[in-house]
Amino acid sequence: MEHAQIARNVASGRGFVTDSIRPLSLAVQPRVADHPDLYHAPAHPLLLGLAFKLTRPSDRVSAALGLGLWFLTVLLTYFLARRLFDP
């Protein structure tokens, strides 16, 4: 849920910000409006934001990107294991 919210903010041009603020991040950045997301790694929300920018924000786009990234991870893990260990 939070990845999609961050991705919508990225796609609309607001940047890597969130409306779901954790208490510890208020110690780093006390301003609540346009609070930067300090919890998630940026790769997935940025890719999702790019996909939302190219299409329209929807559950279908989010699920398709998640499936594609999962499949890519499985393939990369397979090729890495094959390279590290003898086939």
Short mmCIF file of C-alpha atoms in Angstrom, two decimals, residues 3 6-7 10-11 15-16 41-53 65:
data_model
loop_
_atom_site.label_atom_id
_atom_site.label_comp_id
_atom_site.label_asym_id
_atom_site.label_seq_id
_atom_site.Cartn_x
_atom_site.Cartn_y
_atom_site.Cartn_z
CA HIS A 3 4.72 1.73 -2.22
CA ILE A 6 4.82 6.87 -2.83
CA ALA A 7 4.66 5.91 -6.52
CA VAL A 10 6.46 10.40 -7.65
CA ALA A 11 4.29 10.17 -10.77
CA GLY A 15 8.73 13.54 -5.14
CA PHE A 16 9.60 10.66 -2.82
CA ALA A 41 14.22 1.39 -0.44
CA PRO A 42 13.69 3.64 -3.45
CA ALA A 43 13.92 1.18 -6.37
CA HIS A 44 10.43 -0.36 -6.29
CA PRO A 45 8.46 2.85 -5.63
CA LEU A 46 10.44 4.71 -8.31
CA LEU A 47 9.84 1.97 -10.90
CA LEU A 48 6.17 1.88 -9.92
CA GLY A 49 6.01 5.67 -10.20
CA LEU A 50 7.47 5.45 -13.69
CA ALA A 51 4.90 2.81 -14.63
CA PHE A 52 2.12 5.02 -13.20
CA LYS A 53 3.45 7.97 -15.20
CA LEU A 65 5.09 -4.65 -12.22
#
